[in-house]
Amino acid sequence: MTYCVGLFLDEGMVLLSDTRTNAGVDNISTFAKQHLFQREGDRAIVAMTAGNLAVSQAVINLIQEGVLHPDTGQVETIFSVHSMFAAAALTGAAVRQVYRTYGPTMQEQGVPFDVSILLGGQLAGRTMRLFQVYAAGNFINATPDTPFLQVGEHKYGKPILDRAVTPETPLSDGVKLALISMDSTLRSNLTVGLPLDLTVYRKDSLELATWRITEDDAYFRELRCGWSDALRAAYKAMPSPPYLPWRSTEGP
Amino acid sequence: MTYCVGLFLDEGMVLLSDTRTNAGVDNISTFAKQHLFQREGDRAIVAMTAGNLAVSQAVINLIQEGVLHPDTGQVETIFSVHSMFAAAALTGAAVRQVYRTYGPTMQEQGVPFDVSILLGGQLAGRTMRLFQVYAAGNFINATPDTPFLQVGEHKYGKPILDRAVTPETPLSDGVKLALISMDSTLRSNLTVGLPLDLTVYRKDSLELATWRITEDDAYFRELRCGWSDALRAAYKAMPSPPYLPWRSTEGP
């Protein structure tokens, strides 16, 4: 299992994924589930994948090696596209190509064709964007109304994001919230695991800042303990429910 | 969709369910997804159901009307069993009986045979227990290590329970935590909805205290707002992540 989350904030983006299923692919800055595509001063793109690993890897390879554009007849890659929208369309085309190749056989063998991709980034002079590409190759993008997207095991980590993430959330707070969201997932689903891959992108910088967060990461350990303590303190501080004491013999 | 949660605490039990799918059954103290079986001084039992409504209702009817015990040949009901273990076994037998009757046709029509039941309570002179009965009729019970059980849409509301619920949690705090867990679910899944049915059982009391919590419930409204505020304050108070500022041109 996997959990990937992307925050789409006014200041930039926070992209966080776990690594429990290790991908074996070894190409440009490839982390387990986070794949970085950078060219200095030109583009900074991150793809995070969830779902069937063979499908994910095939898609990530295809967008680097090239997919034939159905209209122009040109081969496009993640380094040749001229916008994030085109990057999302390219990724969707790669997903459909993989589906055409392997989908029928997988279906016959009862293996679901399951892949979801978060694709965030910016090209020089263009708008920063964050997309979610589905298994049909279609996609949506994050908006101010929905300033975060998640793929994989997303439910445990959603409540804190629902409550706290707005476009105005500073990047630093966004990192905290993404890590808290991940921590909730790690605690509740053992198939999501450390280390974590974190990429922070400051809008218009065209530079990806990445970290690998391991078990030994002092800040993440402090955050996990501190957050549990804070939650316990917070619920303790809530007023007592009026439904008790007993309406029966114990009466108020 | 449904969310039901049961807390199994030293002091007693908290049982909370939403009501968005309304059941039409009208028998002894039947709420939408919460069914109460009480006989003064003798037994206090609560069943909360999730899954296919026709299946759930058939099971709830059967445990009241009676299921033939395979060994004794006696008809047993939720009011005749002599322990909570026997009540769980009876419920499981009812599930299997419903499965034998409707399962094959449902399967042919592509409808999953989907039912989960939380069954908590106590009989005079016996131990308080909380069980989860599965669609195969088998069951597990809550223990000090797992002092809560959930059925239905359980993931959004699990992190707060994972972090805060212990057997020593007082009933009053248990009610708060169950409501916070429900609130996280309500916010993230629109198919789980108000009003809520809450039953609190104080150990050895043999009395069920029940409330229906509507949109107008002042305490629940206060709790929802207060909890969101507390979460935002809590994450703001966490130390800033050391992964920023930028290692790039912006340097520390």
PDB file of C-alpha atoms in Angstrom, chain A residues 153-156 158-159 162-164 171-173 175-177 179-180 183-184 187-188 198 200 202 207-211 213 217 219-220 222-223 226-228 230-232 234-236 238-244 246-248 250, chain B residues 153-156 158-159 162-164 171-173 175-177 179-180 183-184 187-188 198 200 202 207-211 213 217 219-220 222-223 226-228 230-232 234-236 238-244 246-248 250:
ATOM      1  CA  GLU A 153      -4.507   4.906   1.470  1.00  0.00           C
ATOM      2  CA  HIS A 154      -5.953   8.386   1.858  1.00  0.00           C
ATOM      3  CA  LYS A 155      -8.728   8.172   4.424  1.00  0.00           C
ATOM      4  CA  TYR A 156      -6.845   8.082   7.716  1.00  0.00           C
ATOM      5  CA  LYS A 158      -7.764  13.244   5.402  1.00  0.00           C
ATOM      6  CA  PRO A 159      -9.541  14.686   8.488  1.00  0.00           C
ATOM      7  CA  ASP A 162      -9.937  18.834   5.665  1.00  0.00           C
ATOM      8  CA  ARG A 163      -9.825  20.936   8.796  1.00  0.00           C
ATOM      9  CA  ALA A 164      -6.556  22.799   8.457  1.00  0.00           C
ATOM     10  CA  LEU A 171       4.701  26.114   3.231  1.00  0.00           C
ATOM     11  CA  SER A 172       6.230  25.462   6.635  1.00  0.00           C
ATOM     12  CA  ASP A 173       2.795  24.706   8.114  1.00  0.00           C
ATOM     13  CA  VAL A 175       4.988  20.434   5.723  1.00  0.00           C
ATOM     14  CA  LYS A 176       3.771  19.952   9.300  1.00  0.00           C
ATOM     15  CA  LEU A 177       0.249  19.109   8.143  1.00  0.00           C
ATOM     16  CA  LEU A 179       3.587  14.916   8.042  1.00  0.00           C
ATOM     17  CA  ILE A 180       0.734  14.791  10.580  1.00  0.00           C
ATOM     18  CA  ASP A 183       1.592   9.937  10.706  1.00  0.00           C
ATOM     19  CA  SER A 184      -2.135   9.209  11.102  1.00  0.00           C
ATOM     20  CA  ARG A 187      -0.347   4.460  12.748  1.00  0.00           C
ATOM     21  CA  SER A 188      -3.518   3.013  11.262  1.00  0.00           C
ATOM     22  CA  LEU A 198       9.357  14.891   1.031  1.00  0.00           C
ATOM     23  CA  VAL A 200       8.893  21.125  -1.131  1.00  0.00           C
ATOM     24  CA  ARG A 202       8.443  27.231  -3.653  1.00  0.00           C
ATOM     25  CA  GLU A 207      13.790  24.155  -7.832  1.00  0.00           C
ATOM     26  CA  LEU A 208      12.707  21.067  -5.936  1.00  0.00           C
ATOM     27  CA  ALA A 209      13.952  20.691  -2.373  1.00  0.00           C
ATOM     28  CA  THR A 210      13.867  17.042  -1.286  1.00  0.00           C
ATOM     29  CA  TRP A 211      14.462  15.158   1.928  1.00  0.00           C
ATOM     30  CA  ILE A 213      12.756  11.238   6.444  1.00  0.00           C
ATOM     31  CA  ASP A 217      14.610  11.869  11.934  1.00  0.00           C
ATOM     32  CA  TYR A 219      11.926  16.393  13.952  1.00  0.00           C
ATOM     33  CA  PHE A 220       9.459  13.774  12.719  1.00  0.00           C
ATOM     34  CA  GLU A 222       9.148  14.998  17.956  1.00  0.00           C
ATOM     35  CA  LEU A 223       6.168  15.852  15.757  1.00  0.00           C
ATOM     36  CA  GLY A 226       3.965  16.085  20.212  1.00  0.00           C
ATOM     37  CA  TRP A 227       0.908  15.605  18.042  1.00  0.00           C
ATOM     38  CA  SER A 228      -0.397  12.669  20.066  1.00  0.00           C
ATOM     39  CA  ALA A 230      -1.599  17.711  21.728  1.00  0.00           C
ATOM     40  CA  LEU A 231      -4.602  15.651  20.588  1.00  0.00           C
ATOM     41  CA  ARG A 232      -5.035  14.128  24.018  1.00  0.00           C
ATOM     42  CA  ALA A 234      -7.222  18.977  23.138  1.00  0.00           C
ATOM     43  CA  TYR A 235      -9.953  16.420  23.721  1.00  0.00           C
ATOM     44  CA  LYS A 236      -9.442  16.587  27.488  1.00  0.00           C
ATOM     45  CA  MET A 238     -13.327  19.970  25.462  1.00  0.00           C
ATOM     46  CA  PRO A 239     -16.371  20.489  27.701  1.00  0.00           C
ATOM     47  CA  SER A 240     -17.966  17.367  29.158  1.00  0.00           C
ATOM     48  CA  PRO A 241     -20.941  15.967  27.261  1.00  0.00           C
ATOM     49  CA  PRO A 242     -24.334  16.814  28.779  1.00  0.00           C
ATOM     50  CA  TYR A 243     -25.632  13.305  28.023  1.00  0.00           C
ATOM     51  CA  LEU A 244     -24.203  12.106  31.326  1.00  0.00           C
ATOM     52  CA  TRP A 246     -27.386   9.000  34.265  1.00  0.00           C
ATOM     53  CA  ARG A 247     -30.986   9.734  33.736  1.00  0.00           C
ATOM     54  CA  SER A 248     -31.646   6.527  35.670  1.00  0.00           C
ATOM     55  CA  GLU A 250     -27.945   7.835  39.435  1.00  0.00           C
TER      56      GLU A 250
ATOM     57  CA  GLU B 153     -16.837   3.843   6.986  1.00  0.00           C
ATOM     58  CA  HIS B 154     -14.257   3.471   9.731  1.00  0.00           C
ATOM     59  CA  LYS B 155     -11.019   4.956   8.446  1.00  0.00           C
ATOM     60  CA  TYR B 156     -11.558   8.706   8.819  1.00  0.00           C
ATOM     61  CA  LYS B 158      -9.813   5.865  13.467  1.00  0.00           C
ATOM     62  CA  PRO B 159      -6.713   8.050  14.048  1.00  0.00           C
ATOM     63  CA  ASP B 162      -5.920   4.981  17.956  1.00  0.00           C
ATOM     64  CA  ARG B 163      -4.235   7.809  19.782  1.00  0.00           C
ATOM     65  CA  ALA B 164      -6.579   8.471  22.677  1.00  0.00           C
ATOM     66  CA  LEU B 171     -17.099   7.179  29.941  1.00  0.00           C
ATOM     67  CA  SER B 172     -17.491  10.942  29.654  1.00  0.00           C
ATOM     68  CA  ASP B 173     -14.228  11.197  27.688  1.00  0.00           C
ATOM     69  CA  VAL B 175     -18.429   9.990  24.555  1.00  0.00           C
ATOM     70  CA  LYS B 176     -16.297  12.981  23.488  1.00  0.00           C
ATOM     71  CA  LEU B 177     -13.897  10.753  21.552  1.00  0.00           C
ATOM     72  CA  LEU B 179     -18.282  12.078  18.772  1.00  0.00           C
ATOM     73  CA  ILE B 180     -14.953  13.489  17.534  1.00  0.00           C
ATOM     74  CA  ASP B 183     -17.318  14.221  13.262  1.00  0.00           C
ATOM     75  CA  SER B 184     -14.168  13.382  11.282  1.00  0.00           C
ATOM     76  CA  ARG B 187     -16.773  15.854   7.367  1.00  0.00           C
ATOM     77  CA  SER B 188     -14.999  13.494   5.004  1.00  0.00           C
ATOM     78  CA  LEU B 198     -25.731   7.462  21.106  1.00  0.00           C
ATOM     79  CA  VAL B 200     -23.950   4.860  26.920  1.00  0.00           C
ATOM     80  CA  ARG B 202     -22.341   1.945  32.618  1.00  0.00           C
ATOM     81  CA  GLU B 207     -29.516   0.054  31.814  1.00  0.00           C
ATOM     82  CA  LEU B 208     -28.961   1.676  28.451  1.00  0.00           C
ATOM     83  CA  ALA B 209     -28.954   5.450  28.307  1.00  0.00           C
ATOM     84  CA  THR B 210     -29.746   6.683  24.804  1.00  0.00           C
ATOM     85  CA  TRP B 211     -29.808  10.047  23.043  1.00  0.00           C
ATOM     86  CA  ILE B 213     -28.112  13.947  18.525  1.00  0.00           C
ATOM     87  CA  ASP B 217     -27.646  19.699  19.454  1.00  0.00           C
ATOM     88  CA  TYR B 219     -23.069  20.356  22.659  1.00  0.00           C
ATOM     89  CA  PHE B 220     -22.218  18.532  19.433  1.00  0.00           C
ATOM     90  CA  GLU B 222     -19.732  23.256  20.204  1.00  0.00           C
ATOM     91  CA  LEU B 223     -17.595  20.128  20.109  1.00  0.00           C
ATOM     92  CA  GLY B 226     -14.031  23.548  19.331  1.00  0.00           C
ATOM     93  CA  TRP B 227     -12.276  20.509  17.946  1.00  0.00           C
ATOM     94  CA  SER B 228     -11.428  22.162  14.643  1.00  0.00           C
ATOM     95  CA  ALA B 230      -8.107  22.955  18.871  1.00  0.00           C
ATOM     96  CA  LEU B 231      -6.563  21.016  15.971  1.00  0.00           C
ATOM     97  CA  ARG B 232      -5.523  24.196  14.205  1.00  0.00           C
ATOM     98  CA  ALA B 234      -2.266  22.290  18.064  1.00  0.00           C
ATOM     99  CA  TYR B 235      -0.554  22.095  14.686  1.00  0.00           C
ATOM    100  CA  LYS B 236       0.355  25.781  14.821  1.00  0.00           C
ATOM    101  CA  MET B 238       4.217  22.332  16.759  1.00  0.00           C
ATOM    102  CA  PRO B 239       7.830  23.354  16.105  1.00  0.00           C
ATOM    103  CA  SER B 240       8.653  24.399  12.560  1.00  0.00           C
ATOM    104  CA  PRO B 241      10.148  21.715  10.320  1.00  0.00           C
ATOM    105  CA  PRO B 242      13.931  21.930   9.854  1.00  0.00           C
ATOM    106  CA  TYR B 243      13.614  21.014   6.162  1.00  0.00           C
ATOM    107  CA  LEU B 244      13.071  24.692   5.326  1.00  0.00           C
ATOM    108  CA  TRP B 246      15.839  26.585   1.157  1.00  0.00           C
ATOM    109  CA  ARG B 247      19.091  24.828   0.608  1.00  0.00           C
ATOM    110  CA  SER B 248      19.142  26.610  -2.761  1.00  0.00           C
ATOM    111  CA  GLU B 250      17.661  31.411  -0.654  1.00  0.00           C
TER     112      GLU B 250
END
